[in-house]
């Protein structure tokens, strides 16, 4: 009877402890509920909310989830500690009793863990959505800013270095935030479309590419049709005449690429947007845009996705093929894309980095498939590596994937 009396008293005390921990479970449950309420509308907000606001909301949501998770973890520790300090003589009976009394608390904690996992997943998706939109908007800002830069470069007849010097007002070799925003505040942002009635050379001079990149692709040595439909080799044509002839053909055959203009039409170069772009352009830990980063903004490169022809002119039908483009090779854009009038193909004048060949390539095929993928305008060596004249087929690849011929092990 003494054992039963003491056991009954110990069970009553243990029930009081379970009730106290139950209050902690209630508070943790409310904290999780607040986090759930926070994440519930995130999916719909992600379609319309400005990206900076999305990122701020994602930060506050993650903090709220972290607070709820911390409260749940503290409560879990208190539940686990309910069986601590039991008298050895009565421990077996009390643990059996405790398992029954705390069962509902354990069930609630299990559901709480699932709810927190769901809230975390929703917040993670929202942050991913914000990141994707941020990259898309930054890319749109970059394209728009690059076209304004090239437009003003062409308008003033500046080289790349001269344009950089125009932005680098204090001449310290870097472009500060104030210099960057100040240039665009004063720049001519009304990027004019090429005059379709322009005379020879106007498209080459009036396109979106930098001045020093020269005119359109050359046509020297291309065949011309005679009256009997046969093609004969034309004589060598002076470079100036080649460029004028090609520019004239381009001006008649092409119009500006409307898709890109429509994509960027709503991405106005506001001070806030330019500040975002500036922060994106600066290197980690830097406070200004380097010359290298500026040239990456100014120029455009393309990666060939599917092999196609590099032609001498903007119109595939009125120009000759210079060579085949190979999948994976890199091209430098020499002016903004144009829509070829007769075929509707999106065409761009490029320079192949492999051999320096200049000509026109097709961005998208007749069925809308991408043939070239656009990227930023310069390639950067991330670390020092040997430049080999060729890779020997029999040589094993370096263990670190850096390439180059490897010696025998």
XYZ file of C-alpha atoms in Angstrom:
409
model
C 0.000 0.000 0.000
C 2.870 2.395 0.697
C 4.260 1.749 -2.803
C 0.897 2.494 -4.410
C 0.399 5.645 -2.368
C 3.825 7.040 -3.265
C 3.387 6.004 -6.925
C 0.033 7.795 -7.068
C 1.616 10.965 -5.689
C 4.493 10.758 -8.191
C 2.046 10.291 -11.060
C 0.122 13.396 -9.997
C 3.346 15.426 -10.003
C 4.256 14.012 -13.391
C 0.813 15.005 -14.753
C 1.448 18.575 -13.582
C 4.752 18.592 -15.478
C 3.026 17.238 -18.596
C 0.407 20.022 -18.364
C 3.147 22.667 -18.072
C 4.939 21.282 -21.128
C 1.540 21.209 -22.892
C 1.469 25.027 -22.583
C 4.825 25.144 -24.380
C 3.375 22.917 -27.092
C 0.468 25.347 -27.469
C 2.854 28.288 -27.855
C 5.010 26.416 -30.359
C 1.857 25.503 -32.278
C 0.846 29.170 -32.467
C 4.329 30.081 -33.700
C 4.097 27.459 -36.440
C 0.623 28.734 -37.325
C 1.984 32.253 -37.831
C 4.645 30.883 -40.167
C 1.997 28.942 -42.112
C -0.105 32.074 -42.473
C 2.952 33.919 -43.769
C 3.755 31.380 -46.501
C 0.173 30.745 -47.636
C -0.103 33.690 -50.098
C 3.497 33.576 -51.318
C 2.695 31.806 -54.591
C 0.241 34.480 -55.746
C 2.417 37.352 -54.493
C 5.364 36.055 -56.512
C 3.574 36.864 -59.780
C 3.179 40.587 -59.158
C 5.436 41.685 -56.298
C 8.622 43.600 -57.207
C 11.730 41.466 -56.868
C 13.369 43.502 -54.054
C 10.129 43.212 -52.059
C 10.057 39.469 -52.768
C 13.566 39.037 -51.415
C 12.718 41.093 -48.300
C 9.554 39.028 -47.779
C 11.499 35.793 -48.219
C 13.991 36.961 -45.581
C 11.258 37.828 -43.071
C 9.444 34.544 -43.810
C 12.599 32.505 -43.254
C 13.182 34.339 -39.971
C 9.632 33.546 -38.875
C 10.054 29.865 -39.800
C 13.382 29.754 -37.968
C 11.691 31.208 -34.860
C 8.914 28.591 -35.057
C 11.432 25.805 -35.572
C 13.437 27.005 -32.577
C 10.286 27.057 -30.410
C 9.391 23.546 -31.549
C 12.926 22.310 -30.821
C 12.855 23.796 -27.307
C 9.484 22.182 -26.666
C 10.767 18.845 -27.936
C 13.646 19.014 -25.467
C 11.202 19.669 -22.612
C 9.071 16.692 -23.625
C 12.132 14.485 -23.810
C 13.158 15.686 -20.336
C 9.896 14.715 -18.661
C 11.330 11.345 -17.720
C 14.502 12.730 -16.177
C 15.050 12.403 -12.397
C 12.520 9.621 -11.773
C 13.116 7.591 -8.626
C 14.669 4.273 -9.565
C 12.157 2.230 -7.541
C 9.176 3.693 -9.392
C 10.844 4.483 -12.744
C 9.370 1.559 -14.740
C 5.767 2.300 -13.736
C 6.210 6.036 -14.174
C 7.685 5.692 -17.666
C 4.722 3.566 -18.727
C 2.371 6.168 -17.268
C 4.309 8.999 -18.935
C 4.128 7.344 -22.351
C 0.322 7.412 -22.111
C 0.081 10.945 -20.715
C 2.492 12.478 -23.260
C 1.110 10.628 -26.283
C -1.013 13.559 -27.449
C 1.943 15.906 -27.075
C 4.070 13.589 -29.212
C 1.363 13.457 -31.898
C 1.062 17.219 -31.958
C 4.832 17.624 -32.228
C 4.933 15.153 -35.123
C 2.296 17.136 -37.017
C 4.193 20.317 -36.190
C 7.339 18.946 -37.810
C 5.398 18.178 -41.009
C 3.828 21.634 -41.038
C 7.233 23.269 -40.617
C 8.672 21.204 -43.464
C 5.832 22.286 -45.748
C 6.262 25.962 -44.783
C 10.006 25.688 -45.400
C 9.429 24.177 -48.850
C 6.961 26.922 -49.812
C 9.359 29.619 -48.635
C 12.220 27.956 -50.526
C 10.162 27.885 -53.736
C 9.251 31.532 -53.268
C 12.908 32.468 -52.827
C 13.800 30.462 -55.955
C 11.037 32.284 -57.821
C 12.440 35.613 -56.617
C 15.931 34.554 -57.688
C 14.772 33.574 -61.172
C 12.859 36.815 -61.600
C 15.832 38.769 -60.273
C 18.149 37.165 -62.829
C 15.610 37.716 -65.617
C 15.163 41.383 -64.708
C 18.902 41.904 -64.335
C 19.419 40.327 -67.752
C 16.749 42.614 -69.178
C 18.385 45.626 -67.496
C 21.773 44.533 -68.826
C 20.481 44.239 -72.387
C 18.736 47.597 -72.229
C 21.730 49.357 -70.676
C 24.087 47.752 -73.210
C 21.981 49.003 -76.121
C 21.949 52.532 -74.670
C 25.723 52.359 -74.229
C 26.269 51.158 -77.793
C 23.819 53.735 -79.139
C 25.693 56.582 -77.448
C 29.044 55.071 -78.424
C 27.981 54.957 -82.052
C 26.406 58.418 -81.914
C 29.629 59.978 -80.588
C 31.996 57.797 -82.629
C 33.823 56.458 -79.570
C 36.059 53.431 -79.189
C 35.569 51.080 -76.247
C 38.346 52.796 -74.284
C 36.963 56.254 -75.044
C 33.494 55.213 -73.918
C 34.935 53.761 -70.713
C 36.794 57.018 -70.148
C 33.554 58.936 -70.630
C 31.970 57.023 -67.750
C 35.170 57.017 -65.664
C 34.935 60.748 -65.049
C 37.629 60.882 -62.359
C 40.058 58.768 -64.384
C 40.817 56.237 -61.637
C 40.339 53.255 -63.951
C 37.025 52.262 -62.385
C 33.400 53.359 -62.725
C 31.808 54.354 -59.435
C 28.112 54.216 -58.664
C 27.668 57.959 -59.101
C 29.528 57.917 -62.413
C 27.478 54.977 -63.661
C 24.111 56.506 -62.759
C 25.241 59.949 -63.918
C 26.084 58.690 -67.403
C 22.673 57.102 -67.926
C 20.934 60.150 -66.491
C 22.541 62.323 -69.160
C 22.722 59.732 -71.976
C 20.471 59.606 -75.008
C 18.220 56.639 -74.162
C 16.136 56.955 -77.325
C 17.772 54.142 -79.286
C 16.875 54.838 -82.893
C 15.911 52.116 -85.330
C 18.060 51.904 -88.456
C 16.695 53.933 -91.367
C 15.369 51.346 -93.825
C 15.781 53.825 -96.674
C 19.368 54.622 -95.703
C 22.098 54.672 -98.259
C 25.074 52.310 -98.395
C 26.995 52.043 -95.159
C 24.277 53.468 -92.927
C 23.358 50.150 -91.357
C 26.967 49.317 -90.635
C 27.436 52.729 -89.060
C 23.968 52.886 -87.537
C 23.662 49.357 -86.152
C 23.934 48.617 -82.475
C 27.507 47.277 -82.564
C 30.550 49.280 -81.406
C 32.200 51.515 -83.954
C 35.536 49.711 -83.959
C 33.880 46.432 -84.925
C 33.652 47.621 -88.513
C 31.055 47.110 -91.176
C 29.042 44.112 -92.278
C 30.430 40.812 -93.471
C 32.584 40.772 -96.591
C 31.461 39.517 -99.994
C 34.759 39.269 -101.795
C 34.982 36.205 -103.963
C 31.270 35.348 -103.777
C 29.571 34.046 -106.879
C 27.100 36.067 -108.921
C 24.391 34.657 -111.174
C 24.474 35.322 -114.905
C 21.525 35.310 -117.221
C 21.715 31.526 -117.790
C 21.316 30.914 -114.038
C 24.926 29.721 -113.615
C 27.163 31.186 -110.951
C 30.533 32.617 -111.819
C 33.242 33.899 -109.523
C 33.282 37.675 -109.284
C 36.595 39.518 -109.234
C 38.203 40.791 -106.062
C 36.327 43.831 -104.752
C 37.973 46.557 -102.675
C 37.161 46.375 -98.969
C 35.273 49.688 -98.901
C 33.088 48.633 -101.804
C 32.426 45.263 -100.174
C 31.243 46.892 -96.963
C 29.052 49.396 -98.781
C 27.508 46.672 -100.923
C 26.815 44.483 -97.904
C 25.441 47.375 -95.846
C 23.088 48.305 -98.667
C 21.808 44.731 -98.872
C 21.370 44.612 -95.110
C 19.442 47.871 -95.004
C 16.991 46.600 -97.585
C 16.645 43.079 -96.201
C 16.444 43.611 -92.446
C 14.458 45.437 -89.823
C 15.161 45.701 -86.075
C 14.480 42.609 -83.966
C 11.163 43.455 -82.342
C 11.133 40.586 -79.864
C 14.040 41.965 -77.831
C 12.639 45.483 -77.934
C 9.274 44.206 -76.665
C 10.992 42.176 -73.957
C 12.817 45.237 -72.646
C 10.096 47.801 -73.287
C 8.773 47.798 -69.704
C 12.247 47.558 -68.132
C 12.821 51.280 -67.798
C 16.309 52.312 -66.731
C 15.281 53.850 -63.427
C 17.773 54.880 -60.746
C 16.692 51.868 -58.669
C 17.107 49.477 -61.602
C 20.497 50.922 -62.533
C 21.627 50.610 -58.910
C 20.659 46.933 -58.991
C 22.553 46.477 -62.242
C 25.594 48.299 -60.845
C 25.667 46.019 -57.780
C 25.424 43.024 -60.118
C 28.350 44.239 -62.236
C 30.848 44.926 -59.462
C 33.188 42.136 -58.416
C 32.817 40.617 -54.947
C 34.145 43.017 -52.352
C 34.599 45.846 -54.874
C 32.887 49.230 -54.842
C 33.216 50.092 -58.534
C 32.872 48.515 -61.986
C 36.165 47.423 -63.503
C 37.059 47.936 -67.153
C 36.727 44.191 -67.708
C 33.204 44.098 -66.241
C 32.271 47.145 -68.308
C 33.380 45.443 -71.519
C 31.357 42.376 -70.525
C 28.325 44.652 -70.322
C 29.082 46.438 -73.587
C 29.701 43.367 -75.722
C 27.597 40.275 -76.361
C 28.750 36.720 -77.011
C 26.783 33.795 -78.367
C 27.268 30.061 -77.969
C 26.332 27.973 -80.995
C 23.704 25.410 -79.986
C 23.155 23.875 -83.420
C 25.421 24.082 -86.432
C 24.443 26.547 -89.134
C 25.954 28.686 -91.851
C 27.995 31.839 -91.310
C 27.014 33.950 -94.315
C 28.444 37.059 -95.928
C 25.225 39.058 -95.684
C 22.127 39.575 -93.591
C 19.834 37.912 -96.126
C 20.626 34.187 -96.505
C 19.201 34.176 -100.026
C 21.307 37.106 -101.222
C 24.634 36.131 -99.676
C 27.075 33.254 -99.765
C 28.062 30.850 -97.007
C 31.488 31.587 -95.536
C 31.713 28.400 -93.456
C 29.739 26.140 -91.169
C 29.350 27.046 -87.502
C 30.102 24.219 -85.098
C 27.985 23.451 -82.052
C 29.679 24.789 -78.937
C 31.856 27.474 -80.533
C 31.729 31.072 -79.283
C 30.771 34.113 -81.331
C 31.103 37.804 -80.532
C 28.087 39.926 -81.444
C 29.013 42.934 -83.585
C 25.580 44.578 -83.553
C 22.111 43.947 -82.210
C 19.928 41.306 -83.929
C 17.798 42.157 -86.949
C 14.746 40.474 -88.426
C 15.361 39.480 -92.056
C 12.345 40.735 -94.010
C 11.751 38.005 -96.576
C 12.262 34.931 -94.393
C 11.449 36.421 -90.981
C 14.617 34.864 -89.526
C 16.337 36.583 -86.627
C 19.867 37.396 -87.819
C 22.912 38.857 -86.086
C 26.330 39.959 -87.316
C 29.069 38.126 -85.416
C 32.775 37.376 -85.271
C 33.864 33.782 -84.623
C 36.363 33.713 -81.759
C 38.018 30.566 -83.110
C 39.312 32.051 -86.365
C 38.130 35.689 -86.454
C 35.709 35.061 -89.339
C 33.008 37.744 -89.544
C 29.572 37.252 -91.015
C 25.891 36.784 -90.257
C 24.332 33.945 -88.258
C 20.757 32.952 -87.479
C 19.607 33.274 -83.867
C 16.349 31.346 -84.138
C 15.230 28.885 -86.786
C 12.059 29.071 -88.871
C 10.184 26.976 -86.279
C 11.363 29.143 -83.366
C 14.118 26.830 -82.125
C 17.175 28.586 -80.679
C 20.350 28.163 -82.745
C 22.491 30.551 -80.670
C 22.444 31.221 -76.934
C 23.307 34.702 -75.750
C 25.713 35.334 -72.883
C 27.838 38.164 -71.564
C 30.420 39.580 -73.888
C 33.812 38.435 -72.595
C 35.312 35.181 -71.400
C 37.410 35.329 -68.241
C 40.220 33.038 -67.087
C 39.413 32.133 -63.482
C 42.906 30.770 -62.751
C 46.244 30.342 -64.434
C 46.567 27.402 -66.847
C 49.006 26.358 -69.537
C 48.002 27.221 -73.102
C 48.848 24.162 -75.201
C 49.165 24.266 -79.015
C 46.997 21.130 -79.235
C 45.551 18.403 -77.072
C 47.131 15.054 -77.843
C 44.376 12.426 -78.245
C 46.444 9.855 -76.339
C 47.198 12.183 -73.428
C 45.078 11.605 -70.310
C 42.946 14.526 -69.117
C 44.218 16.373 -66.065
C 42.738 15.219 -62.803
C 41.454 18.692 -62.000
C 39.765 19.022 -65.409
C 41.957 21.946 -66.428
C 42.745 20.400 -69.801
C 46.025 20.407 -71.661
C 48.304 17.513 -72.480
C 49.184 15.393 -69.482
C 52.466 13.550 -68.938
C 52.750 9.888 -68.080
C 51.881 9.059 -64.509
